[in-house]
Amino acid sequence: MIPGPIEFTPEVMRAMGMPTTSHVAPNFINIFGEAIELLRQVFLSPTGQPFIMAGSGTLAMDMAAANLIEEGDGVLVVNTGYFSDRFARIAERYGARVAEVRASVVGDVPSVAEVEAALKSGSFKLMTLTHVDTSTAVSVDVKKLAKIARAYGVLTAVDGVCSVGGEELRQDEWEVDIALTASQKAIGVPPGLALLVAGPRAIDAFKRRKSPVRNFYADWNEWLPIMKAYEERKPSYFGTPAVNLVWALNVSLKQILEEGMEKRVERHRVISRAFKEAMTSLDLKQVPLSNEKSATTLSGVYYPDGTDSSLLKLIGEAGVIVAGGLHPQIKDRYFRVGHMGGVNNSDILATIGAIETALSRSGCKFEKGKGLQAAAMILE
Ligand code: PMP
């Protein structure tokens, strides 16, 4: 129950273990082409251009920045934690003038008005949002913020590494120009794929560049023809794709779409609500300042007074693996629980049960079963 890599379905794991074909074998070309088409459906971006690359989520961020940013371009980073910091650093690496709007306390998000004021006061080409910051478990209102950016003629890139396939994200409808993720979270495929969908305005901005892309591997000049060729079911090559991972992606995207995006998003909402209610009923404080600012793919929970990270080991001994803190300001004061992908009611109840056992073993006074009961009231 960590926020990635998550647990993968047997069908996905079987695809990982298949004999590896050539990247230009006709059956693989078809699997790759289909995965590109399915990705558009998962990102809800019928007009988008998907990129499926060997690499991790950071490569997808790098690719977005490398292809859009030229020396001196203004980039506004809406900063909600560790991974927003990363986007700022990547943008700087490509010569951007980076400005940040940052919440004053960990667990908060900048207000829509603050972001708008920043957009108004500067000249920006790109705004970056971290849909769900995995270090704080807070989520930002992508729909509202992207709309405002569009009104100011600014492109929006959404780091959806901890959201796509779990949180609601409607790329085209919400006017998001780039959405990106990695395979190992709510997409449900072992680590190793960077996934990005670029909308028409992002591709346009890329085509209007005056200077060369300063990253060889991530250059869309190389990859656009490759993605187009696979979609047309034609052989092509720039860098060898991660054949088995693409095969696994094809399987997982079909499983996601079989469930249906709306149902999947709702399942994540309910499970998240059940977990968060359970934590509240056990008097455990969470990192996000309010439910509206909370992710549905993971939760960040402060250790109760008198306990510390030794609780993690006890939760593990009770049979569930959760993650430690990540945000540098509060790193040793909280733990994180991922509840995304194929997670089900039994998983979340087992997790709450393990947390209760750990609390009890570390001497915390609470009414046993209270968390489980609170969750059970929500999980039908
Ligand atoms: N952004 C977010 C929100 C993430 O959670 C992560 C990974 N935890 C990344 C970016 C980086 O992804 P990767 O580790 O796959 O490079």
XYZ file of C-alpha atoms and ligand atoms in Angstrom:
396
model
C 0.000 0.000 0.000
C 2.760 2.437 -0.941
C 2.179 5.211 -3.485
C 3.930 3.308 -6.262
C 5.036 0.899 -7.442
C 1.600 -0.489 -6.697
C 0.474 -4.110 -6.978
C -0.083 -5.316 -10.510
C -2.683 -7.711 -11.885
C -1.701 -11.280 -12.841
C -2.519 -10.491 -16.489
C -0.117 -7.543 -16.476
C 2.603 -9.655 -14.843
C 2.087 -12.392 -17.417
C 2.691 -9.860 -20.200
C 5.938 -8.894 -18.453
C 7.091 -12.505 -18.565
C 6.315 -13.173 -22.210
C 9.113 -13.946 -24.662
C 10.375 -10.568 -25.848
C 9.711 -9.901 -29.507
C 11.493 -7.546 -31.849
C 10.274 -3.957 -31.533
C 9.341 -4.155 -35.226
C 7.579 -7.537 -35.083
C 4.108 -7.102 -36.616
C 2.306 -8.292 -33.480
C 4.295 -5.861 -31.301
C 3.672 -2.963 -33.698
C -0.009 -3.653 -33.317
C 0.193 -3.784 -29.502
C 2.124 -0.477 -29.429
C -0.271 1.213 -31.875
C -3.234 0.070 -29.834
C -1.618 1.285 -26.581
C -1.278 4.755 -28.119
C -4.975 4.760 -29.001
C -5.987 3.477 -25.558
C -3.861 6.108 -23.818
C -5.941 8.850 -25.452
C -9.025 7.289 -23.890
C -7.498 7.042 -20.414
C -6.280 10.656 -20.539
C -9.664 11.667 -22.035
C -7.812 13.457 -24.784
C -9.182 12.575 -28.212
C -7.084 15.366 -29.772
C -3.850 14.571 -27.913
C -0.624 13.067 -29.193
C 0.524 10.296 -26.858
C 4.184 9.467 -26.243
C 5.150 6.131 -24.705
C 8.802 6.095 -23.712
C 11.198 3.852 -21.846
C 11.956 5.837 -18.708
C 10.348 6.905 -15.454
C 7.946 9.740 -14.637
C 10.854 12.151 -14.331
C 11.641 11.569 -17.993
C 8.068 12.551 -18.876
C 8.557 15.806 -16.918
C 11.920 16.317 -18.593
C 10.380 15.704 -22.006
C 7.608 18.255 -21.417
C 10.118 20.903 -20.345
C 12.744 20.107 -22.988
C 10.311 20.378 -25.874
C 8.384 23.447 -24.728
C 10.952 25.638 -23.015
C 13.461 27.873 -24.748
C 16.087 30.041 -23.050
C 14.392 32.916 -21.211
C 10.816 31.577 -21.370
C 8.689 32.318 -18.325
C 7.423 29.287 -16.398
C 5.025 29.511 -13.460
C 5.287 26.570 -11.074
C 2.302 26.054 -8.799
C 4.216 24.488 -5.958
C 2.600 21.980 -3.625
C 5.647 19.985 -2.558
C 8.638 17.875 -3.472
C 7.605 17.032 -7.030
C 6.670 20.625 -7.846
C 10.192 21.581 -6.738
C 11.452 19.002 -9.206
C 9.453 20.535 -12.066
C 10.920 23.952 -11.192
C 14.463 22.558 -11.283
C 13.878 20.848 -14.618
C 12.460 24.053 -16.131
C 15.481 26.011 -14.869
C 17.796 23.466 -16.481
C 16.346 24.416 -19.881
C 16.913 28.115 -19.254
C 13.438 29.118 -18.059
C 12.793 32.127 -15.828
C 10.921 30.270 -13.113
C 8.415 31.936 -10.798
C 6.610 29.963 -8.125
C 3.320 30.309 -6.292
C 3.659 28.348 -3.121
C 1.330 27.581 -0.237
C 2.669 29.049 3.000
C 2.264 25.829 4.975
C 2.871 22.196 4.045
C -0.448 20.556 3.245
C -2.036 23.656 1.790
C -2.387 24.621 -1.877
C -2.100 28.099 -3.377
C -5.523 29.619 -3.962
C -6.957 30.107 -7.435
C -6.767 33.880 -6.847
C -3.056 33.660 -5.977
C -2.336 31.720 -9.153
C -4.336 34.171 -11.215
C -2.495 37.127 -9.659
C 0.827 35.490 -10.553
C -0.295 34.812 -14.130
C -1.397 38.434 -14.424
C 1.809 39.896 -13.048
C 4.269 38.055 -15.283
C 4.810 36.905 -18.810
C 4.637 33.137 -18.945
C 4.704 30.522 -21.658
C 3.987 27.577 -19.387
C 2.376 26.824 -16.036
C 3.138 23.539 -14.298
C 0.778 21.847 -11.883
C 1.397 18.766 -9.771
C -2.074 17.235 -9.787
C -1.303 15.137 -6.730
C 1.906 15.848 -4.907
C 2.944 12.449 -3.609
C 4.992 14.053 -0.842
C 2.042 15.864 0.728
C -1.032 13.963 -0.564
C -2.570 17.273 -1.591
C -4.259 17.758 -4.931
C -4.810 20.946 -6.888
C -7.899 21.975 -8.817
C -6.572 21.293 -12.305
C -9.861 22.173 -13.989
C -10.016 25.707 -12.556
C -6.313 26.481 -12.839
C -5.908 25.260 -16.425
C -8.896 27.336 -17.468
C -7.358 30.475 -16.017
C -3.999 29.761 -17.633
C -5.717 29.338 -20.998
C -7.432 32.718 -20.503
C -3.966 34.271 -20.098
C -2.621 32.407 -23.147
C -0.351 30.242 -20.983
C 0.145 26.524 -21.640
C -0.584 24.104 -18.794
C 1.508 21.007 -18.091
C 0.117 18.648 -15.456
C 2.332 16.213 -13.602
C -0.212 13.455 -13.207
C 2.246 10.783 -12.054
C 0.194 10.199 -8.919
C -3.175 10.915 -10.504
C -3.729 9.620 -14.042
C -5.872 6.508 -13.920
C -7.065 7.252 -10.366
C -8.040 10.904 -9.923
C -10.441 12.578 -12.310
C -8.449 14.225 -15.099
C -10.179 15.225 -18.305
C -7.357 16.517 -20.438
C -9.233 17.961 -23.420
C -12.313 19.177 -21.581
C -10.177 20.874 -18.911
C -7.880 22.512 -21.486
C -4.742 20.807 -20.228
C -2.005 21.079 -22.858
C 0.285 18.387 -21.489
C -0.554 15.619 -19.063
C 2.049 13.100 -18.058
C 2.486 10.087 -15.852
C 4.569 6.985 -15.215
C 3.582 3.351 -15.468
C 4.004 2.246 -11.850
C 1.110 4.015 -10.157
C -2.594 4.121 -11.064
C -1.751 3.007 -14.619
C -0.874 -0.382 -13.141
C 2.316 -1.416 -14.951
C 5.750 -2.066 -13.372
C 8.140 0.915 -13.349
C 9.863 1.818 -16.595
C 7.475 3.754 -18.819
C 7.121 7.513 -19.125
C 3.705 8.398 -20.558
C 2.790 11.812 -21.900
C -0.079 13.209 -23.943
C 0.494 16.531 -25.703
C -2.490 18.554 -26.911
C -2.548 20.520 -30.177
C -1.410 23.808 -28.561
C 1.609 22.138 -26.999
C 2.571 20.554 -30.322
C 2.077 23.926 -31.986
C 4.312 25.689 -29.471
C 6.930 22.983 -30.023
C 6.762 23.459 -33.794
C 7.251 27.222 -33.384
C 10.503 26.801 -31.428
C 13.398 28.857 -32.695
C 16.161 26.920 -30.963
C 16.929 23.187 -30.987
C 15.612 20.937 -28.220
C 18.440 20.712 -25.671
C 17.812 17.060 -24.842
C 18.734 14.389 -27.346
C 16.721 11.434 -26.051
C 13.517 13.373 -25.326
C 13.377 15.377 -28.569
C 9.890 15.236 -30.129
C 11.476 15.752 -33.548
C 12.700 12.182 -33.139
C 9.700 10.687 -31.354
C 6.731 12.245 -33.151
C 7.375 10.247 -36.342
C 7.878 7.084 -34.261
C 4.562 7.457 -32.416
C 2.781 8.251 -35.679
C 4.344 5.227 -37.386
C 3.309 2.823 -34.609
C -0.203 4.194 -34.705
C -0.284 3.614 -38.466
C 1.015 0.097 -37.727
C 4.310 0.718 -39.543
C 7.786 -0.288 -38.363
C 10.095 2.486 -37.183
C 13.024 3.036 -34.851
C 14.716 5.756 -32.851
C 15.457 4.086 -29.493
C 14.414 0.533 -28.635
C 11.063 0.593 -26.833
C 10.604 -1.357 -23.587
C 8.835 -4.181 -25.421
C 7.444 -6.160 -22.467
C 6.402 -3.029 -20.604
C 4.483 -1.813 -23.650
C 2.815 -5.199 -23.861
C 1.900 -4.940 -20.170
C 0.662 -1.384 -20.732
C -1.653 -2.568 -23.473
C -3.126 -5.153 -21.082
C -3.474 -2.685 -18.202
C -5.056 0.088 -20.284
C -7.667 -2.384 -21.483
C -8.376 -3.398 -17.870
C -8.704 0.265 -16.884
C -11.083 1.033 -19.731
C -13.070 -2.112 -19.086
C -13.808 -0.802 -15.596
C -14.603 2.606 -17.139
C -12.958 5.909 -16.214
C -15.917 7.267 -14.244
C -16.387 4.108 -12.212
C -12.667 3.915 -11.573
C -12.460 7.502 -10.363
C -15.473 6.916 -8.113
C -13.911 3.734 -6.664
C -10.802 5.733 -5.774
C -12.944 8.460 -4.184
C -14.885 6.029 -1.994
C -11.831 4.058 -0.856
C -9.960 7.269 -0.104
C -12.880 8.679 1.865
C -13.173 5.452 3.871
C -9.467 5.508 4.733
C -9.428 9.193 5.629
C -12.547 8.870 7.788
C -10.932 5.930 9.555
C -7.825 8.004 10.308
C -9.945 10.903 11.584
C -11.953 8.586 13.826
C -8.658 7.347 15.296
C -7.697 10.999 15.950
C -4.857 10.830 13.453
C -4.178 14.161 11.764
C -3.547 14.302 8.032
C -1.095 16.395 6.038
C -3.611 18.018 3.618
C -5.393 20.833 5.421
C -8.864 19.859 4.214
C -10.716 17.138 2.355
C -11.118 19.362 -0.715
C -7.337 19.667 -0.902
C -6.776 15.927 -0.483
C -5.805 13.411 -3.120
C -7.885 10.287 -3.601
C -4.908 8.185 -4.715
C -3.000 8.447 -1.444
C -3.129 9.774 2.100
C -0.509 11.423 4.290
C -1.018 10.805 8.007
C 0.914 12.293 10.948
C 2.190 9.892 13.586
C 0.230 10.400 16.797
C 1.998 12.099 19.731
C 4.405 9.775 21.448
C 5.062 7.628 18.383
C 7.419 7.961 15.454
C 8.537 6.155 12.319
C 8.902 2.922 14.333
C 5.143 2.655 13.671
C 5.982 1.792 10.045
C 7.762 -1.367 11.130
C 4.832 -2.377 13.318
C 2.362 -1.802 10.473
C 4.643 -3.979 8.325
C 4.674 -6.701 10.979
C 0.882 -6.578 10.920
C 1.106 -7.490 7.226
C 0.857 -4.215 5.313
C 3.636 -2.138 3.781
C 3.133 1.616 3.863
C 5.602 4.379 3.027
C 7.499 6.850 5.188
C 7.476 10.619 4.797
C 9.067 12.418 1.857
C 8.514 16.145 2.214
C 11.753 17.493 3.725
C 9.998 19.818 6.226
C 7.948 17.053 7.860
C 9.751 13.909 6.674
C 9.965 12.160 10.057
C 6.530 13.169 11.288
C 4.166 11.346 8.921
C 3.595 8.263 6.782
C 1.965 7.758 3.417
C -0.532 5.174 2.235
C -1.146 4.656 -1.456
C -4.625 3.502 -2.424
C -4.661 3.469 -6.184
C -4.923 1.165 -9.173
C -6.587 -2.157 -8.452
C -6.989 -1.407 -4.729
C -10.203 -2.803 -3.255
C -12.277 -2.607 -0.088
C -10.508 -5.554 1.541
C -7.103 -3.951 0.915
C -8.094 -0.740 2.636
C -9.743 -2.536 5.573
C -6.630 -4.690 6.009
C -4.527 -1.520 6.023
C -6.690 0.195 8.629
C -6.601 -3.002 10.700
C -2.800 -3.120 10.500
C -2.569 0.542 11.537
C -4.830 -0.113 14.521
C -2.710 -3.105 15.540
C 0.464 -1.013 15.261
C -1.059 1.836 17.290
C -2.124 -0.593 19.963
C 1.305 -2.236 20.106
C 2.981 1.137 20.429
C 0.872 1.953 23.471
C -1.619 4.426 21.970
C -4.925 4.656 23.766
C -7.911 4.419 21.429
C -11.089 2.462 20.977
C -10.108 -0.615 18.992
C -12.081 -1.193 15.812
C -13.185 2.443 15.609
C -11.251 3.082 12.412
C -12.490 -0.118 10.816
C -16.040 0.747 11.725
C -15.781 4.247 10.287
C -14.487 2.811 7.009
C -17.077 0.040 6.924
C -19.840 2.661 7.142
C -18.567 4.123 3.865
C -17.630 0.927 2.039
C -20.804 -0.864 1.144
N 5.800 13.359 -9.935
C 5.096 12.786 -8.956
C 3.858 13.459 -8.480
C 5.522 11.581 -8.420
O 4.825 10.998 -7.453
C 6.700 10.974 -8.907
C 7.207 9.656 -8.357
N 6.859 9.333 -7.097
C 7.391 11.622 -9.926
C 6.899 12.797 -10.421
C 8.638 11.051 -10.490
O 8.364 9.838 -11.102
P 9.492 8.717 -11.241
O 9.895 8.329 -9.862
O 8.784 7.619 -11.972
O 10.606 9.318 -11.997
